[in-house]
PDB file of C-alpha atoms and ligand atoms in Angstrom:
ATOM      1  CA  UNK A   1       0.000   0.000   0.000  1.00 81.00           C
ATOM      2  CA  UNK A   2       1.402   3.687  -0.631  1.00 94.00           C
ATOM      3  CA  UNK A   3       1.589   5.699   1.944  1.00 96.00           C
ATOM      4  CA  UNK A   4       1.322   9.310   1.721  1.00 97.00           C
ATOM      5  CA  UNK A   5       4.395  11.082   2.499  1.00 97.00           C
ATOM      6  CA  UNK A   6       3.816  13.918   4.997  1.00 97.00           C
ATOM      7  CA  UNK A   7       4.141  18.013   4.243  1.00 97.00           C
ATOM      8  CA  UNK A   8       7.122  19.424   6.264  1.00 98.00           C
ATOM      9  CA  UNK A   9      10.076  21.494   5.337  1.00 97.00           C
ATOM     10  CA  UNK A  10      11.991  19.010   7.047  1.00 96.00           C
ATOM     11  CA  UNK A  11      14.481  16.769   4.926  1.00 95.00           C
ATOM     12  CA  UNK A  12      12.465  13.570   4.179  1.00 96.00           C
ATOM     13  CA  UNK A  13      14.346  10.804   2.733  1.00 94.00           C
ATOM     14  CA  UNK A  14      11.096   9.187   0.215  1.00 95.00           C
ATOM     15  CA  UNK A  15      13.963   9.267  -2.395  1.00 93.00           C
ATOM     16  CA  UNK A  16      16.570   7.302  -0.606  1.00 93.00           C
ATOM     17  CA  UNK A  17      14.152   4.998   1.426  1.00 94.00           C
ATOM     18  CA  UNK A  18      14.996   2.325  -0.762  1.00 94.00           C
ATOM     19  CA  UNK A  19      18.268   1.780  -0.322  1.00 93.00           C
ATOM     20  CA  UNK A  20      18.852   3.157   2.951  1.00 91.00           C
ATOM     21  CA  UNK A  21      19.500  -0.284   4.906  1.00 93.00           C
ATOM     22  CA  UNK A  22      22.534  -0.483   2.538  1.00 91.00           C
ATOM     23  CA  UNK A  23      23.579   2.871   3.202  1.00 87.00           C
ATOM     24  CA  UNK A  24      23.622   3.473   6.584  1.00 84.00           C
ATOM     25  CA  UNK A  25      26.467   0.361   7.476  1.00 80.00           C
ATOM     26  CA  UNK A  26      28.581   2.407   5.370  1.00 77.00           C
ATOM     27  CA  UNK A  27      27.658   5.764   6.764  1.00 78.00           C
ATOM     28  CA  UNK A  28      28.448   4.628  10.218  1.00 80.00           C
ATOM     29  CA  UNK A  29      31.470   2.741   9.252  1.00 78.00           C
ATOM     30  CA  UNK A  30      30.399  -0.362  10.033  1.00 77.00           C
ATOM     31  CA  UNK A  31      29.361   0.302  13.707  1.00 84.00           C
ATOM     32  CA  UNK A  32      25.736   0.465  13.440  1.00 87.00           C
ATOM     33  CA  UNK A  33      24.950  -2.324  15.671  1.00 87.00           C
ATOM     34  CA  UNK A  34      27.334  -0.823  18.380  1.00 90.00           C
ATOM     35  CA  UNK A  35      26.085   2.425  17.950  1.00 92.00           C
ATOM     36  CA  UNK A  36      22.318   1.362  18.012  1.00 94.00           C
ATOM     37  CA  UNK A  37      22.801  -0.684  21.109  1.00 96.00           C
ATOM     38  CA  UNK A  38      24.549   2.447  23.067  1.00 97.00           C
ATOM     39  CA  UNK A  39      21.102   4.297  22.226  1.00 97.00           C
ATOM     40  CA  UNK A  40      18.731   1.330  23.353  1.00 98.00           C
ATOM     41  CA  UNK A  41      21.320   0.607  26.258  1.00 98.00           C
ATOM     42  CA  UNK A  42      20.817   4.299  27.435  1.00 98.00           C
ATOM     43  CA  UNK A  43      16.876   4.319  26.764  1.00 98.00           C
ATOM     44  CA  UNK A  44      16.716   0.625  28.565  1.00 98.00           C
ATOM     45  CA  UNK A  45      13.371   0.151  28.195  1.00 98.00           C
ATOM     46  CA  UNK A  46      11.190  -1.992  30.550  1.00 98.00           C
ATOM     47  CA  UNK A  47       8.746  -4.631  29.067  1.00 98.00           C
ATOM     48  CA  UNK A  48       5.423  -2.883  29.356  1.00 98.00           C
ATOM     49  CA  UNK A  49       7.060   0.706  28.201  1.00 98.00           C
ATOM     50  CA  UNK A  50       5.152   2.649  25.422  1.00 98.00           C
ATOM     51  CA  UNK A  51       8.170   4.004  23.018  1.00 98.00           C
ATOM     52  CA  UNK A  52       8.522   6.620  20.583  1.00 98.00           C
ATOM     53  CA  UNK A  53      10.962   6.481  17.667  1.00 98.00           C
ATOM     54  CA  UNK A  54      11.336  10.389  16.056  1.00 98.00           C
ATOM     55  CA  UNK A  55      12.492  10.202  12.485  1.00 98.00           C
ATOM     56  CA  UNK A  56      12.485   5.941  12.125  1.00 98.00           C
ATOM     57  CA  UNK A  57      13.716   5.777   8.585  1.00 97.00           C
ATOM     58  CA  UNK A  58      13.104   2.094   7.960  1.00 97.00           C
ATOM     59  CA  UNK A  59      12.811   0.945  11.478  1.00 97.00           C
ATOM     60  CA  UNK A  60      15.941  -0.523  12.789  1.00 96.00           C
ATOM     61  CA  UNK A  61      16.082   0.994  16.533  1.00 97.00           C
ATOM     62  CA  UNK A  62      12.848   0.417  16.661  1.00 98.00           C
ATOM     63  CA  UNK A  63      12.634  -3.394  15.793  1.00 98.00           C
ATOM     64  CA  UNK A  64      15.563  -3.949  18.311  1.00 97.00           C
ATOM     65  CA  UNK A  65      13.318  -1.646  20.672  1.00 98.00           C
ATOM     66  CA  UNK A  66      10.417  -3.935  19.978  1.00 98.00           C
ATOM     67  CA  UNK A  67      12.660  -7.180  21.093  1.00 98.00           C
ATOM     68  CA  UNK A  68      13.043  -5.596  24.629  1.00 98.00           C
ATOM     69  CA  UNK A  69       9.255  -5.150  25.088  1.00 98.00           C
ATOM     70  CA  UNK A  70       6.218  -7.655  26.424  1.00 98.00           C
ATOM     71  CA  UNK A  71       3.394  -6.636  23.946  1.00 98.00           C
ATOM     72  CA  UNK A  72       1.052  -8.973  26.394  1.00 98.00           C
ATOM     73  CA  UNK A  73       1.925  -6.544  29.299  1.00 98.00           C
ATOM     74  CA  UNK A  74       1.648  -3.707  27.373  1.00 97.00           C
ATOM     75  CA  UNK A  75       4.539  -2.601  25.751  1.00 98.00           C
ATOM     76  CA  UNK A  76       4.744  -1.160  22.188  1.00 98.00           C
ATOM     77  CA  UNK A  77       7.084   0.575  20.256  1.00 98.00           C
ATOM     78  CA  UNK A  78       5.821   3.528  17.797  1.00 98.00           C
ATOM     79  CA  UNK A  79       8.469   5.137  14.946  1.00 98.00           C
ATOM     80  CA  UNK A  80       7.223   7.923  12.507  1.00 98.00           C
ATOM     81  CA  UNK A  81       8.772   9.438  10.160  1.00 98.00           C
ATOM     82  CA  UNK A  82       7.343  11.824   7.713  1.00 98.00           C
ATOM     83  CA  UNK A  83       8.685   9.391   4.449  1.00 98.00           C
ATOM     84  CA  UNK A  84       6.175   7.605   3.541  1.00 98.00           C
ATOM     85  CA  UNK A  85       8.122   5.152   2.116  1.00 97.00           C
ATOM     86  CA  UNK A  86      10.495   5.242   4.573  1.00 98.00           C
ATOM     87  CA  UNK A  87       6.990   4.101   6.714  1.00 98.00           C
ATOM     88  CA  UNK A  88       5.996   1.513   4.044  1.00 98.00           C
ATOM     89  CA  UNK A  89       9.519  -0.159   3.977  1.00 97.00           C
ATOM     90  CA  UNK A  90       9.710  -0.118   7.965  1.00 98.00           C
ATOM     91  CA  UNK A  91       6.343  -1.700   7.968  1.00 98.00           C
ATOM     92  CA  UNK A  92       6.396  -4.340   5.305  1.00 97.00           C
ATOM     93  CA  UNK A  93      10.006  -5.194   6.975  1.00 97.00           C
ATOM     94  CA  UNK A  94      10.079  -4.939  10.776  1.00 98.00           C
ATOM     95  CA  UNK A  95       6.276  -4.171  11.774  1.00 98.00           C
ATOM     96  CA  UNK A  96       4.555  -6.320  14.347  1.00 98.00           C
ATOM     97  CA  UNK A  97       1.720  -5.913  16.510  1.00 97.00           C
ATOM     98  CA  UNK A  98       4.184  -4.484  18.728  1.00 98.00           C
ATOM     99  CA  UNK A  99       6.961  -2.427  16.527  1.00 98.00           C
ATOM    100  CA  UNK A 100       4.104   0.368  14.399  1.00 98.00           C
ATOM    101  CA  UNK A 101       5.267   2.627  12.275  1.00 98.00           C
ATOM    102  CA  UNK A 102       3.187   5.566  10.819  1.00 98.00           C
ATOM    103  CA  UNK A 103       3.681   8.566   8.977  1.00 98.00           C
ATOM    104  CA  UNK A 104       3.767  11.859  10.670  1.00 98.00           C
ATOM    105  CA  UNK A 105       5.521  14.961  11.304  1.00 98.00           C
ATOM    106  CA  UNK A 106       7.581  15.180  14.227  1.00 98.00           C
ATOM    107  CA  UNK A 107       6.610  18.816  15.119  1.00 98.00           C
ATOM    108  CA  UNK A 108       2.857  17.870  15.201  1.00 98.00           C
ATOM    109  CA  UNK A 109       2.439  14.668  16.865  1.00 98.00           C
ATOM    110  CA  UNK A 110      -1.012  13.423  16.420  1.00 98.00           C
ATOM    111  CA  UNK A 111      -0.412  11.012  20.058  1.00 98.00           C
ATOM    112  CA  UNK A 112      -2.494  12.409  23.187  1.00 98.00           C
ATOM    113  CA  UNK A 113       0.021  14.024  26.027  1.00 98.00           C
ATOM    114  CA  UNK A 114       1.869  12.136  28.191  1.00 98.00           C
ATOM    115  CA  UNK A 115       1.543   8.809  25.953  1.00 98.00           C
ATOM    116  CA  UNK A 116       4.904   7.613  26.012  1.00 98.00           C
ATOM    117  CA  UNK A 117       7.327   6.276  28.799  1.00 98.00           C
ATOM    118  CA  UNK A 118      10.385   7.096  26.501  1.00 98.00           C
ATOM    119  CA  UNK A 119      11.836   8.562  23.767  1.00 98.00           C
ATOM    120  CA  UNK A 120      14.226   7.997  20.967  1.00 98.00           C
ATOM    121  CA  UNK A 121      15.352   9.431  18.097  1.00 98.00           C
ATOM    122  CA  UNK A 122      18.693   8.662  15.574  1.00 97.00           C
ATOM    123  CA  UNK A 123      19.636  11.145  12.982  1.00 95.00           C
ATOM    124  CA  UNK A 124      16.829  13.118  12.612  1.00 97.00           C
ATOM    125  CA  UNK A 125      17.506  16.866  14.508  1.00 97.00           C
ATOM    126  CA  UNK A 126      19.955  17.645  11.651  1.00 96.00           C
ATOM    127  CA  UNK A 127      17.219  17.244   9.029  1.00 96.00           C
ATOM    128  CA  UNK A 128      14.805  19.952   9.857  1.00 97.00           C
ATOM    129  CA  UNK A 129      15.440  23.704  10.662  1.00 97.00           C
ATOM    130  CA  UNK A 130      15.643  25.033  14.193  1.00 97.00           C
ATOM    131  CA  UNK A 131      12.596  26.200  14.008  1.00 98.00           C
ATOM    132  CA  UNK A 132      10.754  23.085  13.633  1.00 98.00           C
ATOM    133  CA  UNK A 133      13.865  21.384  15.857  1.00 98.00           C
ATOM    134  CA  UNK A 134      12.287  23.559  18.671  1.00 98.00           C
ATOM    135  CA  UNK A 135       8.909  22.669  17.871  1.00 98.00           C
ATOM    136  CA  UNK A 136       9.325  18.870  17.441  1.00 98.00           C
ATOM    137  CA  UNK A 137      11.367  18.748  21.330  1.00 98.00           C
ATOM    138  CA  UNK A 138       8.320  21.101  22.303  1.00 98.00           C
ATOM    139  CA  UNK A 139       6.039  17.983  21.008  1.00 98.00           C
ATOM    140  CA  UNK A 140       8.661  15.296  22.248  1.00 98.00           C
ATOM    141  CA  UNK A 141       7.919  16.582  25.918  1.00 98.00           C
ATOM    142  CA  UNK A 142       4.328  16.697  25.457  1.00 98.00           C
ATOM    143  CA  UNK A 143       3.922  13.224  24.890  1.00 98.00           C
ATOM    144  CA  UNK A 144       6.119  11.851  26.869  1.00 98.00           C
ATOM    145  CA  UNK A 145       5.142  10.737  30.510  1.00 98.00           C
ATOM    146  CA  UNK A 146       6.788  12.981  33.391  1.00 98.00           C
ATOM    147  CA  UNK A 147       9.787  10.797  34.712  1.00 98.00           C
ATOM    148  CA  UNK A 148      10.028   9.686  31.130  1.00 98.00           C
ATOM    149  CA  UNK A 149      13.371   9.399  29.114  1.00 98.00           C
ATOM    150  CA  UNK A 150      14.225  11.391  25.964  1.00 98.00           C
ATOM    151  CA  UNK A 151      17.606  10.077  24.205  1.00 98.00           C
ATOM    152  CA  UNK A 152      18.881  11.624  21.869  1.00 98.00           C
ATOM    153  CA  UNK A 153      21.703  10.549  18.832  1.00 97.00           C
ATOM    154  CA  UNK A 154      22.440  13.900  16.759  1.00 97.00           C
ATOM    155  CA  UNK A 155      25.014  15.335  14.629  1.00 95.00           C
ATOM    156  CA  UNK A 156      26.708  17.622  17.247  1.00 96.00           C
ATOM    157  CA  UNK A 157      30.116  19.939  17.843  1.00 95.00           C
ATOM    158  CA  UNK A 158      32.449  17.886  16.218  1.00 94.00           C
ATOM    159  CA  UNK A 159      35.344  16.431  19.039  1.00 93.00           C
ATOM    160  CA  UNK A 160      37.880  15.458  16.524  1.00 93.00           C
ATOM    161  CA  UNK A 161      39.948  16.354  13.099  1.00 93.00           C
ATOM    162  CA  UNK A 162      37.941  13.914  11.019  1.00 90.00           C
ATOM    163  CA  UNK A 163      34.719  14.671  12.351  1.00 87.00           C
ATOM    164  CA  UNK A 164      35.473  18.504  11.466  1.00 90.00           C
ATOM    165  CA  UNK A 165      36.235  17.505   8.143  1.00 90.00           C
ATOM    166  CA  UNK A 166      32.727  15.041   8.018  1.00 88.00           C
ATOM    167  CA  UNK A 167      30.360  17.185   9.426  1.00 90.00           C
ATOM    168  CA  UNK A 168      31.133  20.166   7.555  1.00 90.00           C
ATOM    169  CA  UNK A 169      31.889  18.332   4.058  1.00 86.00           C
ATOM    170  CA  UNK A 170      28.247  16.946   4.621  1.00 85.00           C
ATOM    171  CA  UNK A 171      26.958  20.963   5.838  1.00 85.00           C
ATOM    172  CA  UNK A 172      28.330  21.674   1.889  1.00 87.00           C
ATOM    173  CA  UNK A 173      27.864  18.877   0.201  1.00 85.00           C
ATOM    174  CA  UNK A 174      24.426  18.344   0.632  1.00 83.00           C
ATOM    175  CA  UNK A 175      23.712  21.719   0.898  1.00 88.00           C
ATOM    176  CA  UNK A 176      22.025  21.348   4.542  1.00 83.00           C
ATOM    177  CA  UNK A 177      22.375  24.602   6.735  1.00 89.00           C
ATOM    178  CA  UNK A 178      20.675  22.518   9.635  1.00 93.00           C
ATOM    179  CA  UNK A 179      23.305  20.340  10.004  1.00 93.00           C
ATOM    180  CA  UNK A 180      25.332  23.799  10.554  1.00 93.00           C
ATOM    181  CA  UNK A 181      22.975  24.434  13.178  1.00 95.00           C
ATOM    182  CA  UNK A 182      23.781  20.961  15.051  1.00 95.00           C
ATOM    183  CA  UNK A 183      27.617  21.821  14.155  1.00 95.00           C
ATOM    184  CA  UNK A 184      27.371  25.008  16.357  1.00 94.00           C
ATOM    185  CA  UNK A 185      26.077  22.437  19.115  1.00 96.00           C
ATOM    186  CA  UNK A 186      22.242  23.665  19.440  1.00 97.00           C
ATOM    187  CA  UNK A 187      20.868  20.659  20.598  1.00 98.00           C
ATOM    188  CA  UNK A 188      21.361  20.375  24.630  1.00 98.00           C
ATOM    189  CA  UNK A 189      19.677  24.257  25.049  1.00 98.00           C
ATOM    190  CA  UNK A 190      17.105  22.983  22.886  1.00 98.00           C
ATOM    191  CA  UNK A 191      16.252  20.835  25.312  1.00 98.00           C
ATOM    192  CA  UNK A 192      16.521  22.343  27.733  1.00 98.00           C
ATOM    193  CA  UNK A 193      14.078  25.124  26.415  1.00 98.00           C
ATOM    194  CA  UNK A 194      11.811  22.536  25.773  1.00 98.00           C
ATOM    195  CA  UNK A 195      11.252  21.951  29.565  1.00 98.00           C
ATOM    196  CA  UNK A 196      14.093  18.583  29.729  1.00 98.00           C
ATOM    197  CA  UNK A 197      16.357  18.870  32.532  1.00 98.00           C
ATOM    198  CA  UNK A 198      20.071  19.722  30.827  1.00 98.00           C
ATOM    199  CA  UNK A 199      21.135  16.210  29.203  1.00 98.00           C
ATOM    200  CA  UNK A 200      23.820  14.323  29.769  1.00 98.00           C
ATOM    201  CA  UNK A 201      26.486  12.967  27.302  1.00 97.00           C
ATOM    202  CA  UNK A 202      27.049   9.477  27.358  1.00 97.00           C
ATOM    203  CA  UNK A 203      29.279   8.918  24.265  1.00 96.00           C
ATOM    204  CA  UNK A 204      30.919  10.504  21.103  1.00 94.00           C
ATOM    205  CA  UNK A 205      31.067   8.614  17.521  1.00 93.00           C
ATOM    206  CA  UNK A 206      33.099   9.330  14.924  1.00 91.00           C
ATOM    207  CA  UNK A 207      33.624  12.666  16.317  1.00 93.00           C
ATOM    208  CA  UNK A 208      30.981  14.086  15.403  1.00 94.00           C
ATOM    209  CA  UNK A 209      27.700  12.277  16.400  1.00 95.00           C
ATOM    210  CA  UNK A 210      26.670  12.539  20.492  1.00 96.00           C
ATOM    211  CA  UNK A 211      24.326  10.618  22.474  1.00 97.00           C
ATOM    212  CA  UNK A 212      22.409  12.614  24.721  1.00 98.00           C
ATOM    213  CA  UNK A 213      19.917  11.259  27.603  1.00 98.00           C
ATOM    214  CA  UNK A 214      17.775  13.996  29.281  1.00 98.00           C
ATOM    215  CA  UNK A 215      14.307  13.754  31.232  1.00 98.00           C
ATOM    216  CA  UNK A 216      10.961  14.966  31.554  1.00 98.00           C
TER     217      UNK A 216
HETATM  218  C1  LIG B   1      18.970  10.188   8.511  1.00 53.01           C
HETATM  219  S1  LIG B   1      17.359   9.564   8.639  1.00 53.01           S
HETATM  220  C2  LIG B   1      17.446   8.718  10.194  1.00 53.01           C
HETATM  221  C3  LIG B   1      16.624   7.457  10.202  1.00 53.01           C
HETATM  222  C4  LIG B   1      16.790   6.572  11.428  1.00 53.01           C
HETATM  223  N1  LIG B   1      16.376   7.238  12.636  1.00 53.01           N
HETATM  224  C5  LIG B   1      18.201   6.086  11.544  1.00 53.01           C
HETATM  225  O1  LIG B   1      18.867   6.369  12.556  1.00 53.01           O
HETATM  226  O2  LIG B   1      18.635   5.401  10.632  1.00 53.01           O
HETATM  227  C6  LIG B   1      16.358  10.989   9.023  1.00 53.01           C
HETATM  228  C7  LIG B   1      14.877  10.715   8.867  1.00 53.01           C
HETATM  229  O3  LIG B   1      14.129  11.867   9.279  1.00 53.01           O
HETATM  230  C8  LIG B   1      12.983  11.931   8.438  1.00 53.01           C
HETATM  231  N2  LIG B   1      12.392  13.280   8.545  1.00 53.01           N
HETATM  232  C9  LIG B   1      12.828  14.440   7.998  1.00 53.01           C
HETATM  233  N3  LIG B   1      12.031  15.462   8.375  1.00 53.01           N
HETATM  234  C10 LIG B   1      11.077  14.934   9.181  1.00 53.01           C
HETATM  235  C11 LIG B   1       9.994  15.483   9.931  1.00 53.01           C
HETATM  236  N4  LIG B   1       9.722  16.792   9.915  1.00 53.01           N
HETATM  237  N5  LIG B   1       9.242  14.652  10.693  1.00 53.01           N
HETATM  238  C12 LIG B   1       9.506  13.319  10.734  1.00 53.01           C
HETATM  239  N6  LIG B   1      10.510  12.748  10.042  1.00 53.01           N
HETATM  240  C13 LIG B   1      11.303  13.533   9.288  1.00 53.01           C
HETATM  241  C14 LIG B   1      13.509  11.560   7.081  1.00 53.01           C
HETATM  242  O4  LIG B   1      12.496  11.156   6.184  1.00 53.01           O
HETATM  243  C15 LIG B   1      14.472  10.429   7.440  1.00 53.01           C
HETATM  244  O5  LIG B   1      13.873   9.169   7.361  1.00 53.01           O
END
């Protein structure tokens, strides 16, 4: 079925969707499964946890989210992306009646407040303008429970030579001033502005991708 991609003047990836299991391996140099396992480590969510996945892409993070849960007791994880075939790929390949996936715009959540015991979200705050970065955290804390874990794995100031070069190759390259914005190291007062407590760091890749964990 073809799923209607979503209006937003956010980045959507429809184009790539295709082949973007292939690409991201490469992209993350062959550490995806370490890197995917920090951010599930660091969101360690309990069996009967609702879970939100900003920005899925195909679904990865959140099948392995999905393994973690006890759909009998509860637990279910949600990823939308505004792609629709980004959703239609995620679906047809890691949907269960536990792991959903639908198409939506992260800065207008359609999800009641307070819905979700945690958040998660991998590569997606350098694809949309600050604007709408502000506005999706802004909807990130209104549907997430109080208590409730946001984690966060962003493009960020790069810590190293080779991230420099990375991150701001990819600013030019792709011609993507928001990943400038996530350069300059926006994210953590984002947060904070949203209402989060300030987040903590809990590791660095390739020198220029953090992990942050903050609460509601
Ligand atoms: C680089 S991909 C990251 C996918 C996945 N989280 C991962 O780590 O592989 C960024 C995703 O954000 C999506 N996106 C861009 N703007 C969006 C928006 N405003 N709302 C929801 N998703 C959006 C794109 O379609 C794309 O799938």
């Amino acid at each position: 079925m073809t799923i209607p991609s979503i209006p937003t003047r956010g980045r959507t990836l429809d184009y790539a969707a295709s082949v973007y299991d292939l690409l991201e391996p490469v992209c993350l140099l062959n550490k995806q499964a370490e890197y995917d396992l920090t951010i599930l480590n660091t969101l360690d969510p309990q069996p009967a946890d609702r879970i939100l996945d900003i920005g899925c892409g195909t679904g990865i993070l959140c099948q392995m989210v999905s393994a973690r849960l006890q759909p009998e007791q509860g637990g279910c994880v949600t990823g939308i992306d505004a792609a629709g075939k980004m959703i239609e790929i995620a679906r047809k390949k890691r949907g269960s009646n536990h792991c959903l996936f639908e198409a939506m715009a992260a800065e207008d959540l359609s999800f009641a407040s307070e819905t979700f015991d945690g958040i998660v979200s991998s590569l997606f705050y350098h694809h949309v303008p600050l604007d709408l970065k502000k506005q999706s955290l802004s909807e990130a804390f209104r549907v997430l429970k109080p208590g409730g874990k946001l984690v966060i794995a962003d493009m960020h100031t790069p810590t190293t030579f080779m991230g420099k070069l990375v991150s701001h190759v990819s600013r030019w390259f792709f011609m993507q001033p928001q990943i400038a914005e996530n350069i300059r190291g926006v994210l953590p007062e984002l947060m904070v502005e949203a209402g989060f407590q300030p987040p903590r760091t809990v590791a660095h890749y390739f020198g220029y991708i953090s992990v942050f964990e903050t609460t509601k």
